Amino acid sequence: MTTFPTEATADGGDGLLDALGGCTVLDCRLRVVRTDGWSWGPDPSELARGAVALLPRVLRTHLADALHRTGLPIAAAGAAPQSGPVRQDLEVTVPVRIRAHTSLGELSAAATRGKALDDTSASPGPGAAVPLHRGHAGPLPPDEPAHLRATGSPAGAEPSAAPHDTVDSEVVRSSGRPVAAPPFDRDRVLVGLLHEASACGALDTVLARLGAETLRLLLSALDAAGRRTTSAPGPPPTPPPPAPGAAEDAPGAVAPSAPPVPDALTTALLAALRSLPSAGRDTPRTVTPTGPEPAPGADNTPPARTAPVPGRSREEHHRGPASGTITDTDRALPFLLLPPLHDRGYLQALTAVLTGGGARDADGAAFAACLAHKVLPPPVHGWLRAPGDTHAVAVFAGATTTAQGTPDTSPPDLERRLGPLLPLLDARLGLQAAQGHTATSPLLLHALAADRLLLLDLDGLYPVWEAARPAELLRPWELAGRPLVLLPARSVASGATGLTHALDALGIGFVTDLPPARGERLSRVPGPRRCWTNTGARLPSRSAPDDTLVGAARRLTYEASRAARFVEALVELRPAVRTGQAPAVERSTTLAVGVALADLAWTLWSQREATDPVDALDRFADLGARVLFHDSTVEIRLPLGTRHADLYRHRLLADVPDVPWFGGRTVVFTGG
């Protein structure tokens, strides 16, 4: 039941609901239908909020016209209202369908006004918009592992469902104007990444992967953000909430600690900096907010230019092909990675990493090319690609020809400038995936090498964490709810010796088909399969421990084949850079592309089959597109068909604003 209170407006309809004595609506359903074009703007949920905010005015206008035709003493829409109460009660028992025509601008302006009213009042005021939380790609199955909840609404919030029914009248044009987006603040984003890690209790794990140069940069960003906060008028800002998606009532879930004050972050950064060797882990350079400076005695190379920041004027910064450029590409899959990565906040964090690392103009395009390499057909003879694939990489990197789009940055240079900060990007995606895991479902550990351990979530085969040492897996495993870990023998590299000893020493319970070595105290898992487990493993399951262990042993062979398929497709066959040239870039792009493809597959097909990122890689491999470059947008025109319909229906074609290697342009998906 919805009751619309009185609202005084300038359209001549004020006083109607007072005259009626109130209006109660039962089972009100609202549907927003677009009659032309394909794009819904950068935030489709904003249009839903605007429609809800306009609903009282639409209802008032319709009631005035309808009651006037019945002979009741009610003024029609636009006429002066009569004084005095209405002496009749009117009950409508049949469904009432109203249809209103408005524009995207009016809906956006109404949402802005409704949000302002909602923020300044404890209870929703007249016409205030109902807060709708945008999930990643629509309503989720009730038994999903909350991977997608980690990217959208806060824990416990209901996903925004699409209303279904329509209503009909005239809407008066609003004079409100949308509020301009705040300018990009690199320091705020970097400090926000630290707050996320600290809120999950993983700050020490993240800081242990950073070098001296990166720690000094973060200290500088923390100091700059603190000075701006102190000098800003008004009440002190509220510390950022814990990373979304953490299920507080999940079995074995670890409650995140409260975000620290800046002094606590500074103390942690200084402690991590003191723990490093005197020579530091990175090239010894002095880092300033504007970029790295050469150390004394080094070559006098010119200082690196910072990457362009979204929000600058078009005259100050405009990269990529000229407006009006049109080109075709046979590989549209790289562009489909952008909506999932944007929903997870990855692109904004990447912009902060580019600016914080003193990246050159071509570094953003080079990193985009590395992302594209992960989803294009594998190269032949090590690094040779077909001309069509090379053109697809150039288009995704912000060019139309290979001569125009080939990055002039070598992988070692990209690694030197961006590598120290890339663990912050990896931590954002990894912590989201760990918190979205279901504690009663196992994880799988795949040892790519002795210093490269990949932890995978079997629900959707999400990459959770990549570590160089087993100790780095402890905190992500705790955030995932301390589940059982599958350790197949075929997934353990020849050089990864002593892995079971290290896991047992950390208290991580596992099931493996590796025979126990000398000195290992492993118990045989009941059943026909020759599997073992470490003793004393506490399993978060309502069933008997033996049942859980037997079920894990049965899944071991099948899940090992899925993990091997993932590693072969995204690591072995599709390297982001040439082998050994940029390991940090390779690790970061593998994690980002794996999560984005897993989001695509989970959203589209999880209700009917077990999904993994390779499904999305195979099914969208031959999807082409026409790319049109405009002044402020990059239009991706996909061919109409079943795949476009599925992507559109699941809201995987939302606009992506401020793509860093497109100079802050917005990527817009259309069909035709």
XYZ file of C-alpha atoms in Angstrom:
672
model
C 0.000 0.000 0.000
C 1.370 3.385 -1.013
C 0.034 6.715 0.243
C 0.959 9.888 -1.588
C 0.864 12.959 0.675
C 0.045 16.475 -0.424
C 2.663 18.224 -2.542
C 2.451 21.886 -3.589
C 3.654 22.353 -7.147
C 3.594 25.087 -9.727
C 1.364 23.242 -12.177
C -1.941 24.221 -10.638
C -2.538 20.828 -9.036
C -1.699 21.710 -5.453
C -4.425 21.062 -2.891
C -6.018 18.141 -4.742
C -4.892 15.437 -2.369
C -5.825 17.676 0.586
C -9.274 18.073 -0.894
C -9.584 14.321 -1.328
C -8.527 13.704 2.242
C -5.622 11.595 1.072
C -5.098 8.943 -1.562
C -4.140 5.322 -0.913
C -2.855 3.164 -3.757
C -2.712 -0.609 -3.434
C -0.204 -2.699 -5.426
C 1.363 0.129 -7.414
C 3.625 -1.107 -10.199
C 5.748 1.138 -12.376
C 7.385 0.340 -15.683
C 9.757 2.561 -17.653
C 9.654 1.945 -21.418
C 12.028 3.558 -23.893
C 10.484 4.316 -27.300
C 13.620 5.302 -29.235
C 17.371 4.750 -29.102
C 19.308 2.112 -27.204
C 21.255 3.831 -24.449
C 19.788 4.367 -20.986
C 22.583 6.659 -19.834
C 25.451 5.919 -17.454
C 23.160 4.938 -14.542
C 19.874 3.248 -15.567
C 18.738 3.007 -11.943
C 18.697 6.828 -11.825
C 15.852 6.782 -14.366
C 13.865 4.437 -12.141
C 14.356 6.802 -9.204
C 13.203 9.700 -11.359
C 10.077 7.798 -12.424
C 9.207 7.103 -8.789
C 9.760 10.762 -7.918
C 7.402 11.870 -10.715
C 4.721 9.348 -9.786
C 2.776 11.563 -7.291
C 2.476 14.357 -9.878
C 1.345 11.902 -12.563
C -1.254 10.422 -10.228
C -2.521 13.842 -9.154
C -2.929 14.983 -12.762
C -4.746 11.789 -13.716
C -7.069 11.929 -10.688
C -7.979 15.551 -11.364
C -9.035 14.734 -14.955
C -10.804 11.486 -14.058
C -12.754 12.914 -11.095
C -13.732 15.971 -13.094
C -15.363 13.720 -15.699
C -17.366 11.926 -12.993
C -19.066 15.173 -11.944
C -17.334 15.521 -8.607
C -16.423 19.115 -7.613
C -12.734 18.651 -8.437
C -10.854 21.036 -10.704
C -9.386 19.569 -13.855
C -5.644 19.520 -14.432
C -4.297 23.029 -14.844
C -7.370 24.721 -13.319
C -7.517 26.454 -9.947
C -8.581 24.008 -7.219
C -11.877 24.538 -5.433
C -11.832 25.349 -1.764
C -13.599 23.149 0.687
C -13.455 19.409 1.246
C -14.974 16.853 -1.084
C -18.037 15.327 0.547
C -17.842 11.980 -1.258
C -15.580 8.991 -0.806
C -14.627 7.256 -4.005
C -13.220 3.726 -4.111
C -11.814 2.312 -7.325
C -11.667 -1.501 -7.280
C -10.589 -2.129 -10.867
C -6.978 -1.773 -12.003
C -6.124 1.750 -13.115
C -3.556 2.062 -15.869
C -1.906 5.421 -16.455
C 0.609 6.185 -19.192
C 2.914 9.182 -18.914
C 5.285 10.527 -21.545
C 8.521 12.132 -20.409
C 12.150 12.450 -21.455
C 15.448 11.121 -20.120
C 16.391 14.617 -18.975
C 13.200 15.008 -16.956
C 13.686 11.623 -15.298
C 17.306 12.447 -14.433
C 16.349 15.849 -13.000
C 13.533 14.320 -10.938
C 15.912 11.695 -9.568
C 18.377 14.425 -8.564
C 15.702 16.379 -6.702
C 14.349 13.229 -5.079
C 17.818 12.198 -3.909
C 18.424 15.655 -2.439
C 15.166 15.448 -0.482
C 16.024 11.937 0.655
C 19.460 13.031 1.881
C 18.216 16.049 3.844
C 15.304 14.388 5.591
C 15.138 11.424 7.916
C 11.830 10.343 6.361
C 11.081 10.532 2.641
C 9.474 13.829 1.769
C 6.790 14.456 -0.826
C 7.872 13.157 -4.159
C 11.172 11.809 -2.834
C 12.550 8.942 -4.823
C 12.599 5.488 -3.286
C 16.262 4.439 -3.011
C 16.966 1.703 -5.518
C 20.249 -0.189 -5.324
C 21.763 -1.157 -8.628
C 22.978 -4.733 -8.662
C 25.521 -5.890 -11.176
C 23.160 -7.471 -13.646
C 19.680 -7.868 -12.270
C 18.002 -10.054 -9.640
C 20.222 -12.870 -8.427
C 19.342 -16.496 -7.786
C 18.584 -17.146 -4.101
C 21.446 -19.608 -3.773
C 24.171 -17.735 -5.605
C 27.559 -17.244 -3.934
C 27.090 -13.451 -3.782
C 29.852 -12.686 -6.270
C 27.625 -10.150 -7.969
C 26.275 -8.724 -4.716
C 29.827 -7.688 -3.967
C 29.719 -5.333 -6.938
C 26.348 -3.714 -6.385
C 24.014 -3.114 -3.486
C 25.178 -3.327 0.121
C 24.685 -6.500 2.085
C 21.096 -7.019 3.012
C 19.715 -4.616 0.442
C 17.178 -5.974 -1.998
C 18.131 -5.794 -5.672
C 16.185 -3.344 -7.769
C 13.576 -5.291 -9.643
C 12.158 -4.005 -12.877
C 8.580 -2.830 -12.295
C 5.943 -4.250 -14.582
C 2.774 -2.349 -15.502
C 2.254 0.983 -17.102
C 0.487 4.239 -16.257
C -0.788 7.312 -18.741
C -0.989 11.127 -18.471
C 0.991 14.277 -19.211
C 4.018 15.188 -17.115
C 4.902 18.834 -16.691
C 8.471 19.572 -17.893
C 10.837 20.047 -14.976
C 13.331 22.876 -14.746
C 15.738 20.965 -12.516
C 19.299 20.362 -13.664
C 21.434 17.325 -12.888
C 24.304 17.876 -10.548
C 27.731 17.732 -12.203
C 29.957 14.808 -11.251
C 32.742 15.660 -8.826
C 36.239 15.901 -10.306
C 38.465 12.864 -10.159
C 40.644 12.754 -7.036
C 43.549 10.345 -7.289
C 44.493 10.595 -3.621
C 40.940 9.866 -2.507
C 40.770 6.718 -4.651
C 44.146 5.418 -3.453
C 43.220 6.020 0.179
C 39.872 4.333 -0.485
C 41.698 1.213 -1.683
C 43.646 1.168 1.573
C 40.426 1.569 3.559
C 38.866 -1.382 1.730
C 41.801 -3.631 2.561
C 41.823 -2.490 6.191
C 38.067 -2.937 6.596
C 38.511 -6.569 5.521
C 41.470 -7.068 7.845
C 43.775 -7.651 4.865
C 45.824 -4.453 5.088
C 48.992 -6.238 6.222
C 48.619 -8.785 3.416
C 48.288 -6.040 0.808
C 51.099 -3.879 2.203
C 53.436 -6.876 2.221
C 53.162 -6.977 -1.586
C 54.102 -3.320 -2.044
C 57.553 -1.841 -2.416
C 59.175 1.178 -0.819
C 58.305 3.487 -3.697
C 54.637 2.555 -3.567
C 54.467 2.939 0.210
C 55.930 6.445 -0.031
C 53.390 7.346 -2.705
C 50.531 6.102 -0.512
C 51.862 8.094 2.434
C 51.888 11.182 0.237
C 48.332 10.480 -0.955
C 47.139 9.923 2.608
C 48.726 13.197 3.726
C 47.205 15.132 0.790
C 43.748 13.634 1.348
C 43.980 14.448 5.057
C 44.886 18.084 4.375
C 41.947 18.483 2.016
C 39.595 16.906 4.545
C 40.839 19.186 7.316
C 40.528 22.345 5.227
C 37.081 21.471 3.838
C 34.162 23.159 5.647
C 31.396 21.189 7.269
C 31.330 18.079 9.447
C 34.119 15.508 9.128
C 33.455 12.865 6.482
C 32.187 9.458 7.491
C 34.798 6.718 7.082
C 34.067 4.510 4.074
C 32.025 1.380 4.846
C 33.468 -2.106 4.669
C 33.815 -3.669 1.241
C 30.329 -4.572 -0.029
C 29.129 -8.092 -0.379
C 30.355 -9.475 2.958
C 27.704 -11.784 4.375
C 27.712 -11.170 8.100
C 25.650 -14.261 8.876
C 27.631 -16.617 6.646
C 29.081 -19.628 8.463
C 32.652 -18.969 9.367
C 32.614 -15.424 8.020
C 35.130 -13.070 9.537
C 33.637 -9.802 10.723
C 35.531 -6.904 9.144
C 37.066 -4.413 11.451
C 36.099 -0.763 11.461
C 37.931 1.465 8.979
C 40.974 2.993 10.610
C 41.575 6.641 11.149
C 44.274 8.206 8.960
C 46.754 7.994 11.853
C 46.321 4.208 11.954
C 46.840 3.943 8.194
C 49.935 6.121 8.436
C 51.298 3.938 11.220
C 50.709 0.788 9.181
C 52.376 2.279 6.101
C 55.401 3.449 8.092
C 55.732 0.047 9.756
C 55.635 -1.685 6.374
C 58.216 0.761 5.026
C 60.582 0.139 7.957
C 60.290 -3.623 7.517
C 61.718 -3.449 3.989
C 65.426 -3.949 3.341
C 67.500 -0.790 3.282
C 67.836 -0.976 -0.490
C 64.076 -1.203 -0.948
C 62.194 -3.598 -3.169
C 61.796 -1.199 -6.082
C 64.138 0.967 -8.057
C 65.154 3.654 -5.546
C 63.304 6.729 -6.736
C 61.680 9.590 -4.896
C 57.927 9.590 -5.498
C 55.953 12.786 -5.519
C 52.234 13.273 -6.219
C 53.071 14.408 -9.747
C 55.184 11.381 -10.637
C 58.542 9.719 -9.956
C 61.765 11.676 -9.970
C 65.105 10.127 -10.871
C 67.450 9.238 -8.074
C 70.716 11.152 -7.668
C 73.293 9.902 -10.119
C 70.734 8.452 -12.506
C 70.264 9.472 -16.102
C 68.707 12.898 -16.478
C 65.628 11.695 -18.298
C 62.642 14.049 -18.438
C 60.058 13.470 -15.711
C 57.189 11.185 -16.624
C 53.968 12.850 -17.542
C 50.943 11.818 -15.569
C 48.082 10.104 -17.342
C 45.092 12.299 -18.179
C 42.504 12.506 -15.455
C 38.778 12.055 -16.223
C 36.880 15.267 -15.689
C 39.330 17.586 -17.440
C 38.071 19.798 -20.189
C 38.039 18.478 -23.738
C 40.402 21.230 -24.852
C 42.964 20.245 -22.220
C 42.912 16.554 -23.005
C 41.493 14.628 -25.950
C 43.038 11.321 -26.983
C 42.081 8.716 -29.515
C 40.710 8.971 -33.035
C 39.010 12.136 -34.174
C 35.276 12.528 -33.762
C 33.386 10.897 -36.615
C 35.855 8.040 -37.080
C 34.120 4.736 -37.855
C 35.777 1.328 -37.970
C 34.735 -2.320 -37.801
C 36.234 -5.006 -35.593
C 35.715 -8.757 -35.640
C 36.328 -8.999 -31.877
C 33.923 -7.113 -29.618
C 34.649 -9.212 -26.511
C 37.264 -6.787 -25.088
C 34.582 -4.089 -24.915
C 32.221 -6.466 -23.072
C 34.746 -6.581 -20.221
C 34.204 -2.910 -19.423
C 30.705 -2.992 -17.770
C 31.648 -5.696 -15.208
C 34.949 -4.002 -14.424
C 33.247 -0.615 -14.079
C 30.620 -2.030 -11.700
C 33.405 -3.362 -9.486
C 35.164 0.038 -9.400
C 38.155 -1.344 -11.267
C 38.388 1.325 -13.973
C 38.369 4.180 -11.467
C 41.090 2.457 -9.459
C 43.052 1.899 -12.681
C 42.904 5.622 -13.410
C 44.316 6.326 -9.948
C 47.085 3.783 -10.538
C 47.947 5.360 -13.895
C 48.174 8.840 -12.416
C 49.876 7.682 -9.219
C 52.482 5.670 -11.069
C 53.516 8.606 -13.236
C 52.310 6.809 -16.356
C 52.899 8.229 -19.806
C 50.104 8.883 -22.257
C 50.626 5.529 -23.961
C 50.591 3.468 -20.754
C 46.811 3.413 -20.527
C 46.558 2.208 -24.124
C 49.285 -0.376 -23.482
C 47.434 -1.734 -20.451
C 44.210 -1.885 -22.496
C 46.087 -3.851 -25.144
C 47.180 -6.316 -22.462
C 43.552 -6.783 -21.421
C 42.560 -7.398 -25.048
C 45.329 -9.984 -25.511
C 43.671 -12.081 -22.800
C 40.413 -12.555 -24.743
C 41.584 -12.667 -28.363
C 42.593 -15.877 -30.159
C 45.962 -17.225 -28.999
C 49.031 -16.031 -30.904
C 51.083 -18.418 -33.001
C 54.827 -19.002 -32.759
C 54.890 -17.284 -29.393
C 53.722 -13.751 -30.269
C 52.417 -13.522 -33.856
C 48.786 -12.450 -34.277
C 46.479 -12.326 -37.251
C 45.969 -8.872 -38.839
C 42.314 -8.823 -37.711
C 43.306 -9.485 -34.104
C 45.997 -6.807 -34.216
C 43.405 -4.357 -35.516
C 41.001 -5.371 -32.709
C 43.701 -4.639 -30.117
C 44.386 -1.223 -31.678
C 40.680 -0.293 -31.704
C 40.194 -1.332 -28.076
C 43.295 0.647 -27.103
C 41.817 3.808 -28.663
C 42.952 3.802 -32.285
C 41.655 2.690 -35.675
C 44.890 1.506 -37.297
C 47.871 -0.387 -35.977
C 50.199 2.470 -36.884
C 48.078 4.887 -34.865
C 47.320 2.553 -32.003
C 50.514 0.595 -31.385
C 51.654 1.610 -27.880
C 55.135 3.112 -27.778
C 55.694 1.661 -24.320
C 57.589 -1.599 -23.933
C 56.390 -4.166 -21.354
C 59.385 -3.567 -19.045
C 58.661 0.162 -18.984
C 54.994 -0.528 -18.286
C 56.009 -2.900 -15.513
C 58.395 -0.347 -14.013
C 55.804 2.458 -13.872
C 52.630 0.509 -13.049
C 53.840 -2.739 -11.510
C 54.419 -1.399 -7.961
C 50.808 -0.175 -7.707
C 49.047 -3.066 -9.439
C 48.669 -5.120 -6.195
C 46.106 -2.499 -5.094
C 44.000 -3.318 -8.157
C 44.381 -7.048 -7.544
C 43.390 -6.633 -3.900
C 40.140 -4.846 -4.805
C 38.972 -7.692 -7.069
C 40.332 -10.427 -4.820
C 38.684 -9.149 -1.642
C 35.353 -8.816 -3.438
C 35.566 -12.386 -4.720
C 36.636 -13.753 -1.319
C 33.781 -12.051 0.507
C 31.285 -13.284 -2.072
C 32.244 -16.932 -1.583
C 29.844 -19.398 0.051
C 31.616 -20.862 3.066
C 30.195 -24.375 2.586
C 31.554 -24.608 -0.966
C 35.216 -25.602 -1.458
C 37.962 -23.522 -3.018
C 40.610 -24.916 -5.355
C 44.314 -24.142 -5.236
C 46.264 -24.333 -8.496
C 50.049 -23.982 -8.297
C 51.148 -22.457 -11.592
C 54.730 -22.308 -10.343
C 56.597 -22.421 -7.082
C 55.979 -18.680 -6.597
C 52.578 -18.393 -8.285
C 49.638 -19.903 -6.371
C 46.152 -19.265 -7.779
C 43.092 -19.668 -5.540
C 39.829 -20.292 -7.438
C 36.182 -20.252 -6.325
C 34.435 -23.311 -7.729
C 31.100 -21.429 -7.949
C 31.589 -19.658 -11.260
C 35.349 -20.377 -11.218
C 36.174 -16.863 -10.022
C 39.876 -16.156 -9.436
C 40.077 -15.140 -5.782
C 43.750 -14.520 -5.068
C 47.172 -15.038 -6.579
C 50.037 -15.337 -4.127
C 53.766 -15.881 -4.244
C 53.854 -17.650 -0.865
C 51.274 -19.856 0.907
C 51.137 -17.405 3.839
C 49.561 -14.767 1.561
C 46.546 -17.073 1.072
C 45.612 -17.121 4.768
C 43.615 -13.878 5.005
C 41.661 -14.363 1.722
C 40.861 -17.906 2.885
C 39.553 -16.538 6.191
C 37.445 -13.916 4.396
C 35.935 -16.685 2.256
C 34.666 -18.375 5.431
C 37.501 -20.870 6.069
C 36.243 -23.406 3.501
C 37.826 -26.685 2.510
C 40.516 -26.346 -0.174
C 40.906 -28.863 -3.004
C 44.521 -29.508 -4.004
C 44.625 -31.757 -7.095
C 47.923 -33.412 -7.890
C 47.699 -32.388 -11.558
C 47.461 -28.718 -10.570
C 50.662 -28.665 -8.498
C 53.721 -27.584 -10.447
C 56.844 -29.685 -10.207
C 58.740 -26.968 -8.344
C 56.011 -26.317 -5.754
C 57.365 -28.647 -3.106
C 56.304 -28.495 0.509
C 52.918 -26.945 -0.332
C 50.938 -29.370 1.824
C 53.320 -28.770 4.738
C 52.818 -24.995 4.436
C 49.020 -25.245 4.228
C 48.870 -27.529 7.232
C 51.095 -25.188 9.236
C 48.722 -22.298 8.419
C 45.702 -24.311 9.577
C 44.092 -24.462 6.115
C 42.098 -27.662 5.718
C 42.526 -29.394 2.361
C 41.766 -32.565 0.428
C 44.348 -33.813 -2.044
C 45.161 -36.862 -4.131
C 48.882 -36.284 -3.581
C 50.239 -39.231 -1.561
C 51.651 -38.085 1.779
C 55.394 -37.519 1.861
C 57.727 -38.551 4.626
C 56.853 -36.807 7.855
C 53.359 -35.667 6.766
C 50.459 -36.532 9.045
C 47.566 -36.913 6.615
C 44.445 -39.027 7.077
C 42.867 -41.147 4.365
C 39.478 -39.877 3.172
C 36.820 -42.616 3.369
C 35.682 -43.957 0.017
C 37.066 -45.651 -3.069
C 39.151 -42.664 -4.199
C 42.702 -42.423 -2.951
C 42.574 -38.967 -1.303
C 44.017 -37.586 1.901
C 43.286 -34.669 4.198
C 45.211 -32.932 6.965
C 44.026 -33.765 10.460
C 42.014 -31.409 12.611
C 40.437 -29.471 9.729
C 37.388 -27.549 10.968
C 34.824 -27.695 8.197
C 31.908 -25.163 8.112
C 29.238 -27.707 7.183
C 26.025 -28.906 8.830
C 26.685 -32.452 7.634
C 29.164 -34.863 9.165
C 32.814 -34.111 8.415
C 33.183 -37.471 6.677
C 30.355 -36.606 4.273
C 31.998 -33.299 3.415
C 35.367 -34.938 2.842
C 33.895 -37.703 0.693
C 32.004 -35.144 -1.405
C 35.157 -33.083 -1.864
C 37.108 -36.181 -2.914
C 34.456 -37.002 -5.508
C 34.643 -33.491 -6.971
C 38.417 -33.405 -7.040
C 38.974 -34.843 -10.527
C 36.182 -32.867 -12.207
C 37.112 -29.550 -10.613
C 40.778 -30.127 -11.433
C 39.858 -30.412 -15.120
C 37.867 -27.152 -14.956
C 40.756 -25.343 -13.296
C 43.203 -26.733 -15.859
C 40.924 -25.482 -18.643
C 40.872 -22.009 -17.058
C 44.661 -21.896 -16.681
C 45.257 -23.148 -20.215
C 42.875 -20.607 -21.789
C 43.793 -17.464 -19.819
C 47.379 -18.064 -18.705
C 49.187 -20.456 -21.023
C 47.597 -19.804 -24.434
C 46.858 -16.080 -24.049
C 49.724 -14.182 -22.427
C 49.176 -10.471 -21.912
C 52.858 -9.738 -22.554
C 55.787 -11.777 -23.728
C 56.831 -14.367 -21.193
C 58.893 -12.994 -18.331
C 58.856 -9.333 -19.417
C 56.171 -7.969 -17.062
C 55.004 -10.502 -14.454
C 52.985 -7.971 -12.433
C 51.056 -6.839 -15.534
C 50.482 -10.468 -16.509
C 49.150 -11.316 -13.052
C 46.896 -8.258 -12.819
C 45.352 -8.611 -16.286
C 44.718 -12.329 -15.735
C 42.815 -11.582 -12.539
C 40.824 -8.692 -14.065
C 39.842 -10.556 -17.230
C 39.046 -13.715 -15.280
C 36.683 -11.862 -12.946
C 34.998 -9.948 -15.792
C 34.446 -13.109 -17.862
C 33.184 -14.953 -14.783
C 30.691 -12.127 -14.174
C 29.461 -12.398 -17.772
C 29.079 -16.163 -17.633
C 27.487 -16.196 -14.165
C 24.959 -13.497 -15.024
C 23.923 -15.085 -18.307
C 23.911 -18.829 -17.670
C 24.280 -19.671 -13.963
C 20.596 -20.536 -13.572
C 20.839 -23.438 -15.995
C 24.437 -24.710 -15.882
C 27.728 -24.570 -14.037
C 29.642 -21.649 -15.504
C 33.248 -20.595 -15.796
C 35.058 -17.741 -17.595
C 36.017 -19.933 -20.552
C 32.309 -20.272 -21.448
C 32.060 -16.530 -22.059
C 35.391 -16.581 -23.876
C 34.190 -19.258 -26.301
C 30.636 -18.030 -26.877
C 31.524 -14.391 -27.597
C 34.781 -15.030 -29.455
C 33.317 -14.337 -32.917
C 31.032 -11.431 -31.962
C 31.954 -8.373 -34.027
C 30.998 -4.721 -33.722
C 31.168 -1.352 -35.427
C 33.008 1.267 -33.373
C 32.097 4.946 -33.797
C 34.180 7.634 -32.086
C 32.343 10.819 -31.079
C 33.391 13.903 -29.125
C 32.476 12.522 -25.705
C 31.467 8.908 -26.400
C 32.704 5.758 -28.077
C 29.729 3.907 -29.555
C 29.952 0.108 -29.798
C 27.266 -1.041 -32.227
C 26.680 -4.768 -31.813
C 24.753 -6.856 -34.385
C 21.189 -7.612 -33.356
C 20.546 -11.224 -32.471
C 20.302 -13.668 -29.602
C 23.588 -12.661 -27.984
C 22.759 -8.962 -28.093
C 19.291 -9.669 -26.677
C 20.734 -11.721 -23.803
C 23.315 -9.084 -22.944
C 20.739 -6.298 -23.109
C 18.159 -8.194 -21.046
C 20.690 -8.913 -18.299
C 21.875 -5.264 -18.241
C 25.382 -6.115 -19.388
C 25.398 -3.319 -21.973
C 25.263 -0.373 -19.566
C 27.208 2.766 -20.413
C 30.754 2.915 -19.031
C 31.887 6.485 -18.229
C 35.450 7.791 -17.936
C 37.356 4.981 -19.638
C 40.971 6.072 -18.975
C 42.570 5.125 -22.315
C 39.754 6.837 -24.251
C 40.543 10.166 -22.630
C 37.587 10.018 -20.258
C 35.064 9.279 -23.014
C 31.982 7.180 -22.226
C 31.612 3.789 -23.913
C 28.003 3.399 -25.116
C 26.607 0.090 -26.404
C 23.962 0.128 -29.133
C 22.569 -2.387 -31.600
C 21.989 -2.381 -35.312
